[in-house]
Amino acid sequence: MHDNALGEDEITAGRGRNGEIQNLEGYVGFANLPNQVYRKSVKRGFEFTLMVVGESGLGKSTLINSLFLTDLYSKDYPGPSLRIKKTVQVEQSKVLVKEGGVQLTLTIVDTPGFGDAVDNSNCWQPVINYIDSKCEDFLNAESRVNRRLMPDNRVHCCLYFIAPSGHGLKPLDIEFMKRLHDKVNVIPLIAKADTLTPEECQLFKKQIMKEIQEHKIQIYEFPDTEDDEDSKLIRKIKERMPLAVVGSNVVIEVNGKKVRGRQYPWGVAEVENGEHCDFTVLRNMLIRTHMQDLKDVTNNVHYENYRSRKLAAVTCNGGVDTSKTKNQMTRSPLAQMEEERREHVMKMKKMETEMEQVFEMKVKEKKQKLKDSEAELERRHEQMKKNLEAQYKELEEKKRHHDEEKSNWEAQQRILEQQKLDASKTMEKNKKKGKIF
Amino acid sequence: YNGTCLAKKGEGARAVPLAGHVGFDSMPDQLVNKSVNHGFCFNILCVGETGLGKSTLMDTLFNTKFEGEPTQHNQPGVQLKSNTYELQESNVRLKLTVVNTVGFGDQINKEDSYKSIVEFIDTQFEAYLQEELKIKRTLHSYHDTRIHACLYFIAPTGHSLKSLDLVTMKKLDSKVNIIPIIAKSDAISKSELTKFKIKITSELVSNGVQIYQFPTDDETVAEINSTMNGHLPFAVVGSTEEVKIGNKMVKARQYPWGTVQVENENHCDFVKLREMLIRVNMEDLREQTHTRHYELYRRCKLEEMGFKDTDPDCKPFSLQETYEAKRNEFMGDLQKKEEEMRQMFVQRVKEKEAELKEAEKELHEKFDRLKKLHQDEKKKLEDKKKSLDDELNGFKQKKTAAELLQSQAQQAGGSTTLKRDKERKK
């Protein structure tokens, strides 16, 4: 880390945000980056979407008007409790406010009819649908090929109004918060807190927080800071949760001071008095210190959850194999398809090799069979040939034998003939000699 | 105090007056605090021939000695070396990455010199795009490596741009913010410098090279930015050595004929560069990189992969539909390949079977022939046998007849004459 201290020399000149010459030495200038960011953000303007949910008559409209010091809800634009609906609607009104050179496009989303019916089952569904549809819009806009500056209409914060019964949360309260805590930043508020004494309020708050923890509801949490002072502040806020609020835009004079409050025969409940209610805490937290963080958490946590759920559904096509899905999450759907393609190619190659092997084997078999058959036929042929040859030999032998016999006999015959001849000759001789007759 | 209203028709938002101080004017501060806590990051690419003082300028700009040995001229190709540094000034932390082109301009054939630079820039875009497309992504903590500014170092010849410069800048102008600077400008006299700058600017314009223009849309900085735009390209001198001028130590280069003071606006445009690059427009450079150059890259890449925003009937696609369509196409493709392979195998098997059948047929024919041969031989043998048998029989008869005669002759005893006669008659 290179820590450049601000020196005292006057040679190097740099210009600050407003153009004044600052006396610096070794000044590089990127310390001015925050100013650049400031400048650009002011030029761009800001946007914020706040959702208000609660039964009618809990002072939601008054509170919004008090928070923003304006008649957001007026005769011309009545609040949700005055717009009686048969079913729960989700409606939005957009206003543009400007202060100190900073422009804010504020969208207030309210839910007339919420919790007012006899049967309130699923009255949270339109709310969930609304939040999801805004996330969907953002997702589609973000995923376009041609992207333009995307307006952020996602719900950044949901103020949930709890009726000041003093006892605990109603089943509807619990059900609603359980279903929405992982989709949006939920900030529970105790409405019309001027009907509770401080002690009752304390007990009520304790009870509510206990039930929230029991049901594992995750309400909006303030981020940790390294700054000690900020940490102290945050801890103080956390102790006062859920915030008990009172709203009013009527200005009353109290002890010479003009304050906003509610006039009762017994006194004035001051809206901005920290001992009377937590309105100031809410306003400071919601608008003055944590508005940006609410947007960041919506973007980095709630929206990202929505997005990964949506994309996982598209990629995995419904099939859930947990060992595979874990790996898939770290890729984009396209990379996932690439991976599947590679896997498929490998599988095909393997299949090809296998088929090849089987083919070769079968061919070998057949060839072998042919060979065997050939060998067998040859053998038989050989044998027959040998057989024939043997017969031939036998025949030859017989013939030779016969020839021999024949020549012997013929020789014998010739001898006999000769003898006969000799005998007859001798006889002839003797006859001639007159011996015989 | 009262807030003021703004009418912005067409947005669906009605302007309302405020009855007091609400407090959202702290939003910019909230945003700034978040950014400061998160830290900033900036990436500079220095393109220029070896020896133009790129490293020295970086050292001078950021008031620190970055690592590295001076490079030699014998590099075989253009390589990009990047180093990341963590700097801090007052409470602002900056993660600065300086990328240097090593070996640029040193080869005999420089036709491909720009390629490795373009590739490097694209790689950073691609990495960001991949992160952005992941199912589970962490953009918030992603270390952005995309190049936010490209300082193009022009050699101080005093004449004009080199063709390598024009070619390279033309290839880079749609991918990165280019800020051209004249390096080692203490070698050029003031009059030469003016002419040089005019020549360079006109060459850039006539070749259609889009260099980065300091933005003039924000009134706060419009004036200074437009003035500075007129001073481009900045003629800079870098030095980390300090020389005593008067009673102060200043960054300077000492010559026998005088001392060039880096931070003296009469001597060079170093201060202007620092002003524009760091103090005034660093955030705009980052923004332009993200919203213009990166978007262009992303759009081209997605179109290449076949993504569209609307279907043939001009109805917009939802993301889900797009992915599903892609997936179907992809699956169909795989199935087709599989089918092709199978068919090929079926074909081969058929062919081989025919072959083997043919061989079998031949074999059978061969043996039929042999069989016939054998039959013939057998017949011959039979014939021979028969003839022998006939001979044997004939001989037997003869023998029998002869023996009969002999026995008769012996029986007849003395009538040998008759025998003789008979024999004679025979």
XYZ file of C-alpha atoms in Angstrom, chain A residues 1-4 9-15 17 26-34 36-44 46 67-72 77 93-100 102-105 136 139-140 142-147 283 287-293 295-296 300 303-304 307-308 310-312 314-315 317 328-335 337 340-341 344 348 351-352 355-356 359-360 363 366-367 370 373-374 377-378 381 384-385 388 391-392 395-396 398-399 402-403 405-406 409-410 413 416-417 420 424 427-428, chain B residues 1 3-4 6 8 11-32 34-36 40 61-64 86-90 92-94 130 132-137 140 217-221 224 248 250 263 265 271 274-275 278-284 287 294-295 298-299 302-303 305 307-309 318-320 323-324 326-327 330-331 333-334 337-338 341-342 344-345 348-349 352 356 359-360 363 366-367 370 374 377-378 380-381 384-385 388-389 391-392 395 398-399 402-403 406 416 419-420 423:
260
model
C 0.000 0.000 0.000
C 1.398 3.344 -0.938
C 0.128 5.986 1.375
C 0.755 9.439 0.012
C 4.766 22.341 -0.999
C 3.187 24.711 -3.460
C 4.841 23.748 -6.693
C 2.517 21.025 -7.852
C -0.953 22.288 -8.500
C -4.027 20.231 -8.669
C -7.611 21.204 -9.099
C -13.922 19.510 -7.377
C 2.988 14.058 -4.823
C -0.718 14.224 -5.437
C -1.768 11.787 -8.099
C -5.398 12.624 -8.225
C -7.449 9.493 -7.999
C -8.625 10.609 -4.615
C -10.955 12.655 -6.769
C -12.687 9.519 -8.024
C -15.469 9.725 -5.436
C -16.430 11.943 -10.226
C -18.802 9.226 -9.103
C -20.856 11.814 -7.215
C -21.085 14.052 -10.220
C -22.164 11.269 -12.538
C -24.750 9.894 -10.158
C -26.384 13.272 -9.738
C -26.542 13.643 -13.485
C -28.137 10.207 -13.845
C -31.912 8.082 -8.720
C -41.946 10.249 5.187
C -41.682 12.134 1.940
C -43.218 15.350 3.160
C -45.553 15.432 0.226
C -49.115 14.663 -0.702
C -48.362 11.515 -2.565
C -54.789 10.150 -5.674
C -47.796 5.344 -8.465
C -44.693 7.079 -9.690
C -43.633 10.497 -8.504
C -40.663 12.649 -9.266
C -39.108 14.595 -6.439
C -36.091 16.831 -6.403
C -34.038 18.088 -3.500
C -30.630 19.734 -3.263
C -30.725 15.421 -6.565
C -33.558 13.939 -8.549
C -35.410 10.888 -7.316
C -38.027 8.874 -9.177
C -38.456 -10.920 -14.777
C -33.794 -10.169 -16.270
C -35.122 -9.943 -19.797
C -30.440 -7.500 -18.916
C -30.292 -10.503 -21.200
C -31.135 -8.788 -24.440
C -28.572 -8.688 -27.199
C -29.148 -4.968 -27.663
C -29.189 -3.545 -24.189
C -36.984 8.024 7.985
C -34.037 7.542 3.169
C -30.974 9.205 4.563
C -28.574 6.380 5.261
C -29.667 3.042 3.900
C -31.588 3.722 0.725
C -28.580 2.748 -1.358
C -27.965 -0.369 0.670
C -31.073 -1.192 -3.508
C -27.777 -3.078 -3.320
C -27.031 -8.528 -5.222
C -32.518 -10.475 -7.732
C -29.567 -12.834 -8.070
C -32.128 -15.098 -11.633
C -30.249 -18.221 -10.716
C -34.903 -18.996 -13.283
C -31.822 -19.909 -15.291
C -31.274 -23.178 -13.496
C -34.053 -23.418 -18.101
C -30.775 -25.288 -18.187
C -34.883 -28.808 -17.942
C -23.712 -26.262 -13.317
C -24.336 -23.242 -11.144
C -20.868 -21.949 -11.703
C -21.370 -21.783 -15.417
C -23.538 -19.815 -17.760
C -26.293 -21.792 -19.500
C -24.282 -21.604 -22.692
C -21.162 -22.965 -21.106
C -24.559 -26.567 -23.120
C -23.065 -31.199 -22.390
C -21.967 -31.185 -25.981
C -22.156 -36.172 -25.625
C -20.674 -41.031 -28.862
C -20.304 -45.870 -28.273
C -18.593 -45.772 -31.632
C -19.829 -50.716 -31.809
C -16.622 -50.955 -33.741
C -18.438 -55.336 -35.381
C -14.842 -56.504 -35.592
C -16.591 -60.274 -38.527
C -17.794 -65.214 -39.237
C -14.445 -65.363 -40.913
C -15.770 -69.819 -42.895
C -15.815 -74.787 -42.748
C -13.215 -74.556 -45.467
C -14.363 -79.518 -46.345
C -10.751 -79.742 -47.364
C -11.875 -83.956 -49.566
C -11.869 -89.015 -49.903
C -8.909 -88.483 -52.107
C -9.623 -93.206 -53.658
C -8.511 -98.037 -53.657
C -6.376 -97.282 -56.659
C -6.557 -102.115 -57.612
C -3.028 -101.782 -58.888
C -4.682 -106.708 -57.554
C -3.808 -106.099 -61.152
C -3.182 -110.904 -61.445
C -0.611 -109.970 -64.027
C -0.279 -114.860 -61.795
C -1.215 -114.652 -65.388
C 0.430 -119.392 -65.564
C 1.239 -118.418 -69.083
C 1.425 -123.156 -69.954
C 3.630 -127.477 -70.601
C 3.254 -126.681 -74.236
C 3.984 -131.485 -74.975
C 5.159 -135.189 -79.409
C 6.908 -139.611 -80.255
C 7.220 -138.549 -83.802
C -36.687 24.949 2.462
C -37.914 21.387 -3.014
C -38.647 22.107 -6.639
C -39.578 18.770 -12.408
C -40.907 14.768 -16.972
C -42.211 8.678 -17.868
C -45.464 8.229 -16.084
C -44.114 10.051 -13.075
C -45.827 13.161 -11.816
C -43.769 15.780 -10.114
C -44.769 16.613 -6.564
C -43.559 19.408 -4.346
C -41.879 18.678 -1.041
C -42.968 20.432 2.115
C -39.613 20.177 3.820
C -36.272 18.481 3.805
C -36.791 14.790 3.247
C -33.163 13.815 3.075
C -32.712 11.812 -0.099
C -30.227 14.369 -1.308
C -27.784 12.202 0.572
C -28.170 9.497 -2.054
C -25.080 10.494 -4.015
C -23.122 10.426 -0.762
C -24.525 7.033 0.099
C -23.483 5.798 -3.308
C -20.031 7.352 -2.976
C -20.399 2.436 -0.901
C -17.924 2.842 -3.778
C -15.177 4.048 -1.499
C -11.962 1.258 -7.174
C 1.868 9.531 -13.269
C 1.286 7.420 -10.209
C 4.178 8.742 -8.215
C 5.585 5.385 -7.520
C -2.856 -1.522 -4.762
C -2.578 2.204 -4.292
C -4.170 4.486 -1.768
C -4.592 8.213 -1.727
C -6.333 9.800 1.279
C -9.490 6.083 -1.643
C -8.161 2.643 -2.515
C -7.337 1.947 -6.135
C -18.697 -15.356 -19.008
C -22.148 -12.174 -16.428
C -23.756 -15.196 -18.052
C -23.146 -17.611 -15.219
C -26.123 -18.989 -13.401
C -24.669 -18.220 -10.013
C -22.586 -15.161 -10.461
C -20.337 -7.564 -7.153
C -22.164 16.707 -21.528
C -21.752 17.519 -17.864
C -21.701 21.282 -17.281
C -19.347 20.955 -14.352
C -16.506 19.718 -16.483
C -12.192 22.087 -19.179
C 12.202 22.952 -4.058
C 10.842 18.879 -8.672
C 5.000 19.309 -14.004
C 2.738 23.208 -18.084
C -0.142 17.871 -15.977
C -2.816 13.610 -15.355
C -5.704 15.980 -14.979
C -7.026 10.570 -13.490
C -8.517 13.566 -11.810
C -11.425 14.402 -14.070
C -12.374 11.540 -16.334
C -11.281 8.279 -14.758
C -14.860 7.370 -13.946
C -16.033 8.307 -17.424
C -18.204 3.957 -17.842
C -18.012 -3.976 -23.755
C -21.602 -3.788 -25.010
C -21.122 -8.603 -26.076
C -23.587 -7.847 -28.825
C -24.183 -13.100 -28.751
C -25.199 -12.542 -32.345
C -23.868 -17.532 -31.137
C -29.072 -15.060 -30.172
C -31.693 -12.624 -31.315
C -33.928 -10.185 -29.543
C -38.083 -13.741 -23.383
C -34.864 -15.060 -21.985
C -36.445 -18.355 -21.184
C -32.488 -20.423 -23.981
C -35.072 -23.086 -24.610
C -31.103 -22.775 -28.189
C -31.315 -25.870 -26.129
C -28.588 -28.052 -29.605
C -30.302 -31.279 -28.604
C -28.098 -31.317 -33.385
C -26.706 -33.948 -31.042
C -25.118 -36.632 -35.135
C -25.943 -39.754 -33.195
C -23.243 -42.423 -36.794
C -25.693 -45.234 -36.398
C -23.001 -45.296 -41.017
C -22.561 -48.384 -38.947
C -20.860 -50.900 -42.955
C -22.452 -53.958 -41.453
C -19.445 -56.536 -44.731
C -18.783 -62.460 -46.368
C -16.868 -65.418 -49.847
C -19.108 -68.157 -48.556
C -16.216 -71.495 -51.024
C -15.046 -74.454 -54.920
C -16.159 -77.467 -53.066
C -13.867 -80.536 -56.066
C -13.880 -86.489 -57.076
C -12.113 -89.841 -60.393
C -14.326 -92.297 -58.654
C -12.674 -93.677 -63.570
C -11.677 -95.946 -60.793
C -10.811 -99.472 -64.201
C -12.031 -101.861 -61.609
C -9.792 -105.453 -64.375
C -12.574 -107.594 -63.152
C -9.869 -109.327 -67.381
C -9.732 -111.391 -64.265
C -8.348 -115.089 -67.417
C -9.203 -119.312 -69.820
C -7.423 -120.916 -66.989
C -7.053 -124.876 -70.112
C -7.044 -126.927 -66.944
C -5.265 -130.753 -69.510
C -1.947 -138.115 -77.442
C -4.862 -134.635 -78.440
C -2.233 -133.470 -80.644
C -4.482 -129.309 -80.307
